[in-house]
mmCIF file with all atom_site columns, N, CA and C in Angstrom:
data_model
loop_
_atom_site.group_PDB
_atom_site.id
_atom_site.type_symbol
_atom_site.label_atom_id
_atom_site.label_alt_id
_atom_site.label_comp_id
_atom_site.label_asym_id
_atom_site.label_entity_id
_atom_site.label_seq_id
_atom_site.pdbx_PDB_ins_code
_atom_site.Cartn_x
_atom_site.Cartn_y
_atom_site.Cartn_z
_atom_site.occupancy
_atom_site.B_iso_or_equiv
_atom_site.pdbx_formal_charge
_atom_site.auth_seq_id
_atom_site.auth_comp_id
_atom_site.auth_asym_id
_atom_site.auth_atom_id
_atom_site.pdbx_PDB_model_num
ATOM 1   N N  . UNK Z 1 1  ? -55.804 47.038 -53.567 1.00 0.00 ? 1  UNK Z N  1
ATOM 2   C CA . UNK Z 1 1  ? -56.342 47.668 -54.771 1.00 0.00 ? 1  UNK Z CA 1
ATOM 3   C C  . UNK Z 1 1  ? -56.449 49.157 -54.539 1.00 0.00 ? 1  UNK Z C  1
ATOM 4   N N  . UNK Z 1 2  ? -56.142 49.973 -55.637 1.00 0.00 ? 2  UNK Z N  1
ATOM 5   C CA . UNK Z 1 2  ? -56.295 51.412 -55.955 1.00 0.00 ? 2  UNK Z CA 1
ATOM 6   C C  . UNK Z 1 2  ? -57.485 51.651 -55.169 1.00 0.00 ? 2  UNK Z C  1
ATOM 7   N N  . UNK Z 1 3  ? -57.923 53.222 -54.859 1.00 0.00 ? 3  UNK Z N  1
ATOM 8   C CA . UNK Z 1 3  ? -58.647 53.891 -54.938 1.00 0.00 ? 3  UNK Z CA 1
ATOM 9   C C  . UNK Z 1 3  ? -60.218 53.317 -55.975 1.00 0.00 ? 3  UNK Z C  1
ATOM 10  N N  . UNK Z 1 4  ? -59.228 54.011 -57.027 1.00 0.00 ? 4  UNK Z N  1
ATOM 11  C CA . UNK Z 1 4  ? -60.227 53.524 -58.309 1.00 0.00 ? 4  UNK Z CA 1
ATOM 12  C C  . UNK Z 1 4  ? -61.320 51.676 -58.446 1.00 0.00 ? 4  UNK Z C  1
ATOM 13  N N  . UNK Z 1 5  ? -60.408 51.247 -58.327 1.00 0.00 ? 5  UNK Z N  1
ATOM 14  C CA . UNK Z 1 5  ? -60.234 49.604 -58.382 1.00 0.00 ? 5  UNK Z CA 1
ATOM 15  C C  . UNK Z 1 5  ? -61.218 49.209 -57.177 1.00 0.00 ? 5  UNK Z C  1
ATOM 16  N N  . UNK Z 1 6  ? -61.397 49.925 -55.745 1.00 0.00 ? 6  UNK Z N  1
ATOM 17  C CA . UNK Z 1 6  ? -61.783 49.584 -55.068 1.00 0.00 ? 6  UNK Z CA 1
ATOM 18  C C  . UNK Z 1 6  ? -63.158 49.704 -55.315 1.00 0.00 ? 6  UNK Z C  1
ATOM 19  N N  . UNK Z 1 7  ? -63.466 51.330 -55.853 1.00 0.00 ? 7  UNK Z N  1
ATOM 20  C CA . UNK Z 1 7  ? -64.588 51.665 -56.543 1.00 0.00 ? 7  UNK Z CA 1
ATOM 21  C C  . UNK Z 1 7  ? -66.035 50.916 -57.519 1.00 0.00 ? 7  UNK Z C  1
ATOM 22  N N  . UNK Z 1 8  ? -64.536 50.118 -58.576 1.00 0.00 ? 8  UNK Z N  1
ATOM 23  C CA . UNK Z 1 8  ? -65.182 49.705 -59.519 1.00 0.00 ? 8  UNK Z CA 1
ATOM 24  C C  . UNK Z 1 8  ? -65.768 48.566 -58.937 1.00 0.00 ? 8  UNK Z C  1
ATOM 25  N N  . UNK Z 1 9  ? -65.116 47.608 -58.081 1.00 0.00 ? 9  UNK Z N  1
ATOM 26  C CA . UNK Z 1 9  ? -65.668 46.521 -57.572 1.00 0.00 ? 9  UNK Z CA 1
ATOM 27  C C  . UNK Z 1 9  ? -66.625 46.816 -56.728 1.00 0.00 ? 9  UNK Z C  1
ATOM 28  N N  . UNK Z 1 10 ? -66.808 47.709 -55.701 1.00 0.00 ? 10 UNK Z N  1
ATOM 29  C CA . UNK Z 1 10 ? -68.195 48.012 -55.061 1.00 0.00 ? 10 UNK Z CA 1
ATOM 30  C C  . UNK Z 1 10 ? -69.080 48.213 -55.833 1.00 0.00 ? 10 UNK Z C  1
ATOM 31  N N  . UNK Z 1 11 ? -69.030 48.832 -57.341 1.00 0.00 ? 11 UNK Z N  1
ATOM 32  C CA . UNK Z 1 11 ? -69.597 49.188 -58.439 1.00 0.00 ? 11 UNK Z CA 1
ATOM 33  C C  . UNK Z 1 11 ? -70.629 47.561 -58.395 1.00 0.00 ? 11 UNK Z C  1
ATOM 34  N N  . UNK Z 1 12 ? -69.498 46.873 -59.142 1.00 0.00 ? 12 UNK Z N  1
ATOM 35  C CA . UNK Z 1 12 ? -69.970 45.722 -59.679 1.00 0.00 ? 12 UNK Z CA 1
ATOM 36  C C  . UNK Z 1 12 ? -70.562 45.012 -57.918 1.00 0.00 ? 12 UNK Z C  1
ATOM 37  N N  . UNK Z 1 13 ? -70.101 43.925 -57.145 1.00 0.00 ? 13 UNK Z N  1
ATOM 38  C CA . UNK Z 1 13 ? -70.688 43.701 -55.903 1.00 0.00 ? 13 UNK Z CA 1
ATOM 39  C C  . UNK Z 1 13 ? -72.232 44.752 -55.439 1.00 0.00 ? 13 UNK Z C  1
ATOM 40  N N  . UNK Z 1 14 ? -72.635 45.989 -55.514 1.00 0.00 ? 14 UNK Z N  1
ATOM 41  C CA . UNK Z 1 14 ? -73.973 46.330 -55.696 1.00 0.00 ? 14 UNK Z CA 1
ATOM 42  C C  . UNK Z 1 14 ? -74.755 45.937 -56.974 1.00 0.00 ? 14 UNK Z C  1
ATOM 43  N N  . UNK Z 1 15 ? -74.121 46.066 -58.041 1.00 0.00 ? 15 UNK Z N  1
ATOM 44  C CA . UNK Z 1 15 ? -74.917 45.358 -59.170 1.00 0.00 ? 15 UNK Z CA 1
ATOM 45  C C  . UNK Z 1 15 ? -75.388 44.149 -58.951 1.00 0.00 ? 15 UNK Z C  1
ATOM 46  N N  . UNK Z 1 16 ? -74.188 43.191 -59.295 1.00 0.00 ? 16 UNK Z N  1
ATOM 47  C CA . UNK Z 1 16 ? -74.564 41.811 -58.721 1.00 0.00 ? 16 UNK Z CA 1
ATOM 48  C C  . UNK Z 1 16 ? -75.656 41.690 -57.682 1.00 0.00 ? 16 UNK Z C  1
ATOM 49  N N  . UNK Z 1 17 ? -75.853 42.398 -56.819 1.00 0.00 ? 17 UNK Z N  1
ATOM 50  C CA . UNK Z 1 17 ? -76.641 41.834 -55.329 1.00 0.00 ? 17 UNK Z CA 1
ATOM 51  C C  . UNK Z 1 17 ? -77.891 42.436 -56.285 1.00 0.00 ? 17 UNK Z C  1
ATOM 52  N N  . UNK Z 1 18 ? -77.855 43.644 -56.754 1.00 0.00 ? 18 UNK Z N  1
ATOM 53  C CA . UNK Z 1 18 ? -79.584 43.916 -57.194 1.00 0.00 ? 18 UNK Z CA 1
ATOM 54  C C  . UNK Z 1 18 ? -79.908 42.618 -58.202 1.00 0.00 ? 18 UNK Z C  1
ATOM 55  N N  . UNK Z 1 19 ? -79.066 42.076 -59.303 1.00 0.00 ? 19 UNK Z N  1
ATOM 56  C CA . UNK Z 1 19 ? -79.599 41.435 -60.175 1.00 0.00 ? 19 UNK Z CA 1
ATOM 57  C C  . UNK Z 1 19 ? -79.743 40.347 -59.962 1.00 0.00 ? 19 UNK Z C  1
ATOM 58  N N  . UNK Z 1 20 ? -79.075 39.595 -58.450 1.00 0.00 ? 20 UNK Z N  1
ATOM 59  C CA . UNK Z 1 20 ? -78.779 38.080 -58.428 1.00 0.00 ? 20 UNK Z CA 1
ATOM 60  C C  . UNK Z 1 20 ? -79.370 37.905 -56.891 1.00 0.00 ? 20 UNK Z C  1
ATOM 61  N N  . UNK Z 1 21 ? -79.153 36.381 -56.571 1.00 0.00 ? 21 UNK Z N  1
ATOM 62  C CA . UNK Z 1 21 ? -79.506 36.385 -54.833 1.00 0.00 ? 21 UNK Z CA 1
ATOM 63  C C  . UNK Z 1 21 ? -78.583 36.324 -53.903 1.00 0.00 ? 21 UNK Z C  1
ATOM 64  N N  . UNK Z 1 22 ? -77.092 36.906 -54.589 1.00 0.00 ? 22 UNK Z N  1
ATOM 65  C CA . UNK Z 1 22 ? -76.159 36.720 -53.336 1.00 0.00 ? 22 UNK Z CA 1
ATOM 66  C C  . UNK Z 1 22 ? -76.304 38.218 -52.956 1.00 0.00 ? 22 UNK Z C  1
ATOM 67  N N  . UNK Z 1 23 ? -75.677 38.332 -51.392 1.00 0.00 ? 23 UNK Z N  1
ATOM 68  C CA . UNK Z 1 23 ? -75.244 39.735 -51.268 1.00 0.00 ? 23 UNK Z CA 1
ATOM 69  C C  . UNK Z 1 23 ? -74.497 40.052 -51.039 1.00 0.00 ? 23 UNK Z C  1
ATOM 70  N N  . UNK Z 1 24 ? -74.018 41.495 -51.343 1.00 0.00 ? 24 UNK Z N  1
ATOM 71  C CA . UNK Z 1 24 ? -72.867 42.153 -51.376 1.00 0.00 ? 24 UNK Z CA 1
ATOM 72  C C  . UNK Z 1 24 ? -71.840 41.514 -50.777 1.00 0.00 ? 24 UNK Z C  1
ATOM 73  N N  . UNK Z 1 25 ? -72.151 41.229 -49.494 1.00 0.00 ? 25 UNK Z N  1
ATOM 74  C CA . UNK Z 1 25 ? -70.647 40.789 -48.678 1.00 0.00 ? 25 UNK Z CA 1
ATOM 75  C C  . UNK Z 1 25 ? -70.346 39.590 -49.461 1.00 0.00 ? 25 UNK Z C  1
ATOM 76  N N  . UNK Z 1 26 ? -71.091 38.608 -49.884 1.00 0.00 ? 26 UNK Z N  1
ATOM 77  C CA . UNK Z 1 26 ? -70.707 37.349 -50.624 1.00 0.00 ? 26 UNK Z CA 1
ATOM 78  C C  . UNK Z 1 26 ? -69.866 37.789 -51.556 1.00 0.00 ? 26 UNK Z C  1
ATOM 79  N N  . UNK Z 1 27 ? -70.336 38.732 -52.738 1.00 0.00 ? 27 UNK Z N  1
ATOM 80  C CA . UNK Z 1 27 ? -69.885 39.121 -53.990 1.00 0.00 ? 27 UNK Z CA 1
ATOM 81  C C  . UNK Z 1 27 ? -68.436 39.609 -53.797 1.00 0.00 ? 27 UNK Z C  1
ATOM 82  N N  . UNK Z 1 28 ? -68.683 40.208 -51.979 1.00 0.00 ? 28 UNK Z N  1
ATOM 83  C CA . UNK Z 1 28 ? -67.266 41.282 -51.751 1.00 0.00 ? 28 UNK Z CA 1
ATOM 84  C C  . UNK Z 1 28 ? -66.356 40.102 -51.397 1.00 0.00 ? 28 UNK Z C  1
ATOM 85  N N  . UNK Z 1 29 ? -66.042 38.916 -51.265 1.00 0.00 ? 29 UNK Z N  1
ATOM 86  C CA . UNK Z 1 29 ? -65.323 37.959 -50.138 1.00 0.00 ? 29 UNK Z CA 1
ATOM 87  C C  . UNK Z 1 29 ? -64.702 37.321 -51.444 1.00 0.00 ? 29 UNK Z C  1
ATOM 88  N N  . UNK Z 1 30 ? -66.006 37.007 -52.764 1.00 0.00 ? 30 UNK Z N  1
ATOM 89  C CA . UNK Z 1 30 ? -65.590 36.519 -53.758 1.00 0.00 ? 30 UNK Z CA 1
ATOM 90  C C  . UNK Z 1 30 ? -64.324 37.471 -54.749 1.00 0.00 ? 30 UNK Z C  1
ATOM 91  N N  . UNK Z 1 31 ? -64.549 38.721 -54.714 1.00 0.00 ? 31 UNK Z N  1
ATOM 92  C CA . UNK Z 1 31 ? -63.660 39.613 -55.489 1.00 0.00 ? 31 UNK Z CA 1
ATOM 93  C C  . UNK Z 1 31 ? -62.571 39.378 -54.526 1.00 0.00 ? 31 UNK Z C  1
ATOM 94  N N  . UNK Z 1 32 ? -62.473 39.304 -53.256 1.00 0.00 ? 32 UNK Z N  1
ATOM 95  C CA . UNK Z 1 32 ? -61.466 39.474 -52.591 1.00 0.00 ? 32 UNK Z CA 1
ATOM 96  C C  . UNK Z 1 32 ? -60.223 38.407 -52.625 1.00 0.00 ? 32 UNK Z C  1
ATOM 97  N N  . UNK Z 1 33 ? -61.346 37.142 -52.652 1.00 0.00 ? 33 UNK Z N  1
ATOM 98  C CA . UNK Z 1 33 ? -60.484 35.727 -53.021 1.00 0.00 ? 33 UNK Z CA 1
ATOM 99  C C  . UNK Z 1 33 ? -59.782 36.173 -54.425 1.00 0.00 ? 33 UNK Z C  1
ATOM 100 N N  . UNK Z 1 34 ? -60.206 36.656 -55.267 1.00 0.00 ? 34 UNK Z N  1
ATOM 101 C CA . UNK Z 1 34 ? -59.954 36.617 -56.830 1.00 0.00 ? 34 UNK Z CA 1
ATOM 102 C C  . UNK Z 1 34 ? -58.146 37.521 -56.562 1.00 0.00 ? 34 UNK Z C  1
ATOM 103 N N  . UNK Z 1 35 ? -58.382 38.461 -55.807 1.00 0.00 ? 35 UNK Z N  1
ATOM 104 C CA . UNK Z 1 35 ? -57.462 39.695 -55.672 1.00 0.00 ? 35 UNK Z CA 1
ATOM 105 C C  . UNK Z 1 35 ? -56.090 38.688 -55.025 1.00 0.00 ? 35 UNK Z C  1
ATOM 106 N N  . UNK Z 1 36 ? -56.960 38.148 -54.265 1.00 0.00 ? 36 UNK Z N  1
ATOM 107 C CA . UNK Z 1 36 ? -55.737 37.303 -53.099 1.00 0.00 ? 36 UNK Z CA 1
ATOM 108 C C  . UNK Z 1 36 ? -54.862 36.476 -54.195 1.00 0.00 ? 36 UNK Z C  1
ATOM 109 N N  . UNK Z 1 37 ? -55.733 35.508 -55.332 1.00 0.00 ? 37 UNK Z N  1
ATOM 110 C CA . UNK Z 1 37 ? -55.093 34.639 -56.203 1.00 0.00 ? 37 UNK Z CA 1
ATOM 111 C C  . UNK Z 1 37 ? -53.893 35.562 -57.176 1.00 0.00 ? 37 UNK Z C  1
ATOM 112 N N  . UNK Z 1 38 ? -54.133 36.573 -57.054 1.00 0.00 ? 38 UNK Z N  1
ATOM 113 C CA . UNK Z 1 38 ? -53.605 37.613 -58.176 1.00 0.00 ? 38 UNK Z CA 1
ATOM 114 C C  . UNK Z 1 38 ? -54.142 38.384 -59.684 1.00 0.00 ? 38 UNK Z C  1
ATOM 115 N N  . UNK Z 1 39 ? -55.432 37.952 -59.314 1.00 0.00 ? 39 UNK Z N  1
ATOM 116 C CA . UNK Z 1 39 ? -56.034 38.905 -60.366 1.00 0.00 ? 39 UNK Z CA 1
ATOM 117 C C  . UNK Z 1 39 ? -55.973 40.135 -60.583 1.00 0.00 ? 39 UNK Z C  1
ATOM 118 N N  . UNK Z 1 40 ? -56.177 40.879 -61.600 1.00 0.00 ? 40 UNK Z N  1
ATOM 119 C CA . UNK Z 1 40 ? -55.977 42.192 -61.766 1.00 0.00 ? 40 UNK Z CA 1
ATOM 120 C C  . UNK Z 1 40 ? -57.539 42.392 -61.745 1.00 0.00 ? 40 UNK Z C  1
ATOM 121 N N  . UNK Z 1 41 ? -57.901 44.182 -61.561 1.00 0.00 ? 41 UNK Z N  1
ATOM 122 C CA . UNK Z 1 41 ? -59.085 44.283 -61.506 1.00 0.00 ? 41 UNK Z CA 1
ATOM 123 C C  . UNK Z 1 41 ? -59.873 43.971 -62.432 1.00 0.00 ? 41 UNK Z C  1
ATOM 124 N N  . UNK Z 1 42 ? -59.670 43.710 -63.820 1.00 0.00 ? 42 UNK Z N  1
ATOM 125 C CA . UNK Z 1 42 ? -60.397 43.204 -65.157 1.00 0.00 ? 42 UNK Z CA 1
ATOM 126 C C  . UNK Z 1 42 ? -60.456 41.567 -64.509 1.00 0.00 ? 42 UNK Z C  1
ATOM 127 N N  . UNK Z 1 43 ? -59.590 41.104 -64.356 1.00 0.00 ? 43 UNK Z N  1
ATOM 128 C CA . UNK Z 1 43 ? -59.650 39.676 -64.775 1.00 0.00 ? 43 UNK Z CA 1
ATOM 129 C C  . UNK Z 1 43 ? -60.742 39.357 -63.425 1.00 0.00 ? 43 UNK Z C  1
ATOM 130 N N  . UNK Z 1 44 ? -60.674 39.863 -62.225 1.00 0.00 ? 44 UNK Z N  1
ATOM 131 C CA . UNK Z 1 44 ? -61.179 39.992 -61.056 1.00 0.00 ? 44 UNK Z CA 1
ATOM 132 C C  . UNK Z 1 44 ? -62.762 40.483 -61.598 1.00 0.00 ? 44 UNK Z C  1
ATOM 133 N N  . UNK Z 1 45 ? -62.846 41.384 -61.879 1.00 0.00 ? 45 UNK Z N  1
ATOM 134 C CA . UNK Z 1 45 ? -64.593 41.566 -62.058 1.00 0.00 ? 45 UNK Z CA 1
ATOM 135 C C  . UNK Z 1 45 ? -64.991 40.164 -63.213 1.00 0.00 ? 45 UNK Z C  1
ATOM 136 N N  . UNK Z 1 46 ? -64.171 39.929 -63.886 1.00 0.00 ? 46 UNK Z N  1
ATOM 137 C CA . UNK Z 1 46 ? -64.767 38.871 -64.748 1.00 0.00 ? 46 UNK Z CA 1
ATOM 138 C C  . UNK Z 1 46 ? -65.206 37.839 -64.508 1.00 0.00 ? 46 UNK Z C  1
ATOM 139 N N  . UNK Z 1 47 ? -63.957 37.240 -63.500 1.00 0.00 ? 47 UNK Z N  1
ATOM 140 C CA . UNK Z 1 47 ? -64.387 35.901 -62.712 1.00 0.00 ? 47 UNK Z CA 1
ATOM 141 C C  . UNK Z 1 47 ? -65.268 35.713 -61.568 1.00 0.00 ? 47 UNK Z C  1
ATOM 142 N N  . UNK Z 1 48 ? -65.716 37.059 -61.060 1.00 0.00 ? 48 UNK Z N  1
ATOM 143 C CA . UNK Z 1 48 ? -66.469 37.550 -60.249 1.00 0.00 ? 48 UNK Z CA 1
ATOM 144 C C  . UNK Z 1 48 ? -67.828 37.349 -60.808 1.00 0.00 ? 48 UNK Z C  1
ATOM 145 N N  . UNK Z 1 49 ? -68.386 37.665 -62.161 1.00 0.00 ? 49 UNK Z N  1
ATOM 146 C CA . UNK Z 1 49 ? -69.224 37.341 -62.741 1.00 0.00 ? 49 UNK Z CA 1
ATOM 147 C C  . UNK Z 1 49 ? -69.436 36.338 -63.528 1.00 0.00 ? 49 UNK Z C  1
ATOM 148 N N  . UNK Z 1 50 ? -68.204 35.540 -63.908 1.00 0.00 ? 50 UNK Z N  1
ATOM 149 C CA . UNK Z 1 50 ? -68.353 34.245 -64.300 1.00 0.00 ? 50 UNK Z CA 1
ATOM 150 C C  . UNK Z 1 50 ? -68.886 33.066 -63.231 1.00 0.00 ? 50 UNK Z C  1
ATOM 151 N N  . UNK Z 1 51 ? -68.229 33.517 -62.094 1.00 0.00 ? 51 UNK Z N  1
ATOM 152 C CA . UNK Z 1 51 ? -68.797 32.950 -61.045 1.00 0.00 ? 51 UNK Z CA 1
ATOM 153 C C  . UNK Z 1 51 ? -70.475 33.010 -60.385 1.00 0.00 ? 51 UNK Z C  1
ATOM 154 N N  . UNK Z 1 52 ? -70.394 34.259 -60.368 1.00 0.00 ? 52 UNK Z N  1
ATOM 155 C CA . UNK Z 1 52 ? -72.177 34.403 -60.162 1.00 0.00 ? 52 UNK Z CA 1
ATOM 156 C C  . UNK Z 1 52 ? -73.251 33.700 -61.749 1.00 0.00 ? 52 UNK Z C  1
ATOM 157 N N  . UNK Z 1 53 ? -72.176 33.973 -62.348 1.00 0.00 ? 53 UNK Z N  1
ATOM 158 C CA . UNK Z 1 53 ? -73.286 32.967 -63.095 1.00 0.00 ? 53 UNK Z CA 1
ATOM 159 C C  . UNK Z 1 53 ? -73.446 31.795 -63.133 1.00 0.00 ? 53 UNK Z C  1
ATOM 160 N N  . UNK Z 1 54 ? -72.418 30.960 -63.248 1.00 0.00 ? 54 UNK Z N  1
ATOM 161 C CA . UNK Z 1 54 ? -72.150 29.540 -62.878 1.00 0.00 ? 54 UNK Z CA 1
ATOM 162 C C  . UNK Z 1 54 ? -72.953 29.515 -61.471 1.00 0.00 ? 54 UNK Z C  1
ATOM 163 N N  . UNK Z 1 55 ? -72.642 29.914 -60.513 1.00 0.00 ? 55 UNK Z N  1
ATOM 164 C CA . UNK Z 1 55 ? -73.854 29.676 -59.471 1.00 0.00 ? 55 UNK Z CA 1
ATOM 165 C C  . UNK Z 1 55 ? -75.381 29.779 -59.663 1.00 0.00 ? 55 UNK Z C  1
ATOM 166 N N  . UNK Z 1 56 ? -75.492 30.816 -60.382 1.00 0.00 ? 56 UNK Z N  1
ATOM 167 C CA . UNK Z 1 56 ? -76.774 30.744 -60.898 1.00 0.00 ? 56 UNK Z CA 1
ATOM 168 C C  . UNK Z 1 56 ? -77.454 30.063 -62.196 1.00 0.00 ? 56 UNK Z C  1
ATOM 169 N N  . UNK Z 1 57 ? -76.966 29.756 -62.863 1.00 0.00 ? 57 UNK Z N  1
ATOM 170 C CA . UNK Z 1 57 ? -77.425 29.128 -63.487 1.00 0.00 ? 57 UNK Z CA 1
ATOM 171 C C  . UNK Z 1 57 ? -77.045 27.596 -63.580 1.00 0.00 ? 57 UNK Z C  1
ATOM 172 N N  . UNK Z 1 58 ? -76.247 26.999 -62.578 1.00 0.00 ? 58 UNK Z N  1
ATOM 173 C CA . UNK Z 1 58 ? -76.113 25.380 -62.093 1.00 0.00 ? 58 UNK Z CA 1
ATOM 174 C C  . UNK Z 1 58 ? -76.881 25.095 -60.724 1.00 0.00 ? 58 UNK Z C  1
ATOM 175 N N  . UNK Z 1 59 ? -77.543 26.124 -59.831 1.00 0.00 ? 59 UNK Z N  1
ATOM 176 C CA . UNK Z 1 59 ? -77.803 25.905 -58.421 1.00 0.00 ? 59 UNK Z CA 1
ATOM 177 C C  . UNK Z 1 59 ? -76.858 25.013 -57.826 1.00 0.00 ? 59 UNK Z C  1
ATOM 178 N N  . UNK Z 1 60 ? -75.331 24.749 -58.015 1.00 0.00 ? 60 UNK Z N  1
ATOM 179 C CA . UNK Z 1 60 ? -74.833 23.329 -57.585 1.00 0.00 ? 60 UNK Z CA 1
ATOM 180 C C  . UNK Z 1 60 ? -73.996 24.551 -56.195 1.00 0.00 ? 60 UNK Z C  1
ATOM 181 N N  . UNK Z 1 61 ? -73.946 25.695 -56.342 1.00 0.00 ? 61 UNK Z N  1
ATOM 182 C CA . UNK Z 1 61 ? -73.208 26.372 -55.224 1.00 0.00 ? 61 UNK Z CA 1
ATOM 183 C C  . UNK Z 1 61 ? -74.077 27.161 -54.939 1.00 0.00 ? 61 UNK Z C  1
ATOM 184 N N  . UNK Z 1 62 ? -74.207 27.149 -53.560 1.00 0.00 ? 62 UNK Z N  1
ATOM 185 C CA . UNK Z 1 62 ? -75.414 27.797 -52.131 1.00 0.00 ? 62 UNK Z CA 1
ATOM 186 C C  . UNK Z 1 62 ? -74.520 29.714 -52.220 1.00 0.00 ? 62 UNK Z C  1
ATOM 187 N N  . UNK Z 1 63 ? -73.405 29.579 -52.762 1.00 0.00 ? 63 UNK Z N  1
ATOM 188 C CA . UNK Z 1 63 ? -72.937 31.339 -52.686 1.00 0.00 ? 63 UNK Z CA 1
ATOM 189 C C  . UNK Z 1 63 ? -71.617 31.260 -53.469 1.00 0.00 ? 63 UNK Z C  1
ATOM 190 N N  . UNK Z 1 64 ? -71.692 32.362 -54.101 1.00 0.00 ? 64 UNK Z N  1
ATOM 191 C CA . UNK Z 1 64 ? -70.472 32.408 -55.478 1.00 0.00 ? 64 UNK Z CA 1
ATOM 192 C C  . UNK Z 1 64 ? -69.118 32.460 -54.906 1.00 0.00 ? 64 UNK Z C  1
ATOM 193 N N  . UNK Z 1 65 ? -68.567 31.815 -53.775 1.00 0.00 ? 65 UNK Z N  1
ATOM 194 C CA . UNK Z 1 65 ? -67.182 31.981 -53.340 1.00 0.00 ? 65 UNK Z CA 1
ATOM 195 C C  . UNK Z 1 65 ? -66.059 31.359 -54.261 1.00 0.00 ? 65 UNK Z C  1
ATOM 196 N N  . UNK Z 1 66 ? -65.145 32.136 -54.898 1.00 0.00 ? 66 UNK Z N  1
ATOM 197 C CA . UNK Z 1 66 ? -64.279 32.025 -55.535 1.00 0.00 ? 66 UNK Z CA 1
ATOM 198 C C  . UNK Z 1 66 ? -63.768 30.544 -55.411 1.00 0.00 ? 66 UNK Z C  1
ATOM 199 N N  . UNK Z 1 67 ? -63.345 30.081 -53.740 1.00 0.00 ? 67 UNK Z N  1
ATOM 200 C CA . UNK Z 1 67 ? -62.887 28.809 -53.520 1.00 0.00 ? 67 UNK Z CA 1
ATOM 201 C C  . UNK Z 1 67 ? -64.098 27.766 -53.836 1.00 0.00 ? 67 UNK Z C  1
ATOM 202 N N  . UNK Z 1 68 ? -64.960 27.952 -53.722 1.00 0.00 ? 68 UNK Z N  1
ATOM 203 C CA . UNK Z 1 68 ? -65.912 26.494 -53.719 1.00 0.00 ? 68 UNK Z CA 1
ATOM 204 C C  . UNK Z 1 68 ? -65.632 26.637 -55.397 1.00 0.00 ? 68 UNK Z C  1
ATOM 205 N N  . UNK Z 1 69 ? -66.458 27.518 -55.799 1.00 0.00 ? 69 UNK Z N  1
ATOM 206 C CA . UNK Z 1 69 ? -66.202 27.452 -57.302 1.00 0.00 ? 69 UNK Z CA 1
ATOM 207 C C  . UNK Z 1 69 ? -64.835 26.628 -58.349 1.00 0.00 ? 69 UNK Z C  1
ATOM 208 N N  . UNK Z 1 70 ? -63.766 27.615 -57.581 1.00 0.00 ? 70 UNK Z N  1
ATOM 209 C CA . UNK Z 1 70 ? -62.282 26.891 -58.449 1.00 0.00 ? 70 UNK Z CA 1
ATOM 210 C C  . UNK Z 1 70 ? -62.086 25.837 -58.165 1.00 0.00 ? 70 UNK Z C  1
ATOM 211 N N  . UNK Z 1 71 ? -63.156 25.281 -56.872 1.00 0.00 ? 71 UNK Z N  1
ATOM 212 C CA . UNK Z 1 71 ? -63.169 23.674 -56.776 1.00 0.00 ? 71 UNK Z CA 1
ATOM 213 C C  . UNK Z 1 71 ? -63.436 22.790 -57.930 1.00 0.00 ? 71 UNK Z C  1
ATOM 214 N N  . UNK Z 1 72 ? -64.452 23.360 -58.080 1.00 0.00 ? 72 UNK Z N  1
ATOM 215 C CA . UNK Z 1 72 ? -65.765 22.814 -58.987 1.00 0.00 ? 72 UNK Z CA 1
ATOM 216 C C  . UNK Z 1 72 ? -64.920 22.578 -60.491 1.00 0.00 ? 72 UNK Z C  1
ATOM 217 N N  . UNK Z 1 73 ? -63.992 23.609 -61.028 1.00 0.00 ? 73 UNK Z N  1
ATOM 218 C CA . UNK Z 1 73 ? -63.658 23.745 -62.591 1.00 0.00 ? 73 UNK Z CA 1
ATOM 219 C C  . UNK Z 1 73 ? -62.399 22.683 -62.616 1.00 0.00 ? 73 UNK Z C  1
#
């Protein structure tokens, strides 16, 4: 990822950690899985936060990792 891109996701991964109970490195491993699948940085912050929410609001996943999650759907 860009410069920029790299930015925006540290952006979002500090957000996430203030508003939620994962942290950063979780949030960062999860964007990273997203990048690996081929997301672009939109579709990547999205599922990044679709994911932290689905974790949070099912308690059924202990940390928002992209793989446990795309298990789950």
């Amino acid at each position: 990822a860009g410069g920029a891109n790299v930015n925006a996701l540290n952006e979002q991964s500090a957000a996430l950690e203030r508003a939620s109970a994962f942290s950063s490195e979780e949030i960062s491993a999860t964007q990273a899985r997203f990048v690996a699948y081929g997301a672009n940085i939109e579709q990547t912050q999205a599922l990044t936060q679709a994911t932290a929410d689905l974790a949070a609001g099912t308690g059924i996943i202990a940390d928002p990792s992209a793989h446990r999650t795309m298990g789950l759907l």
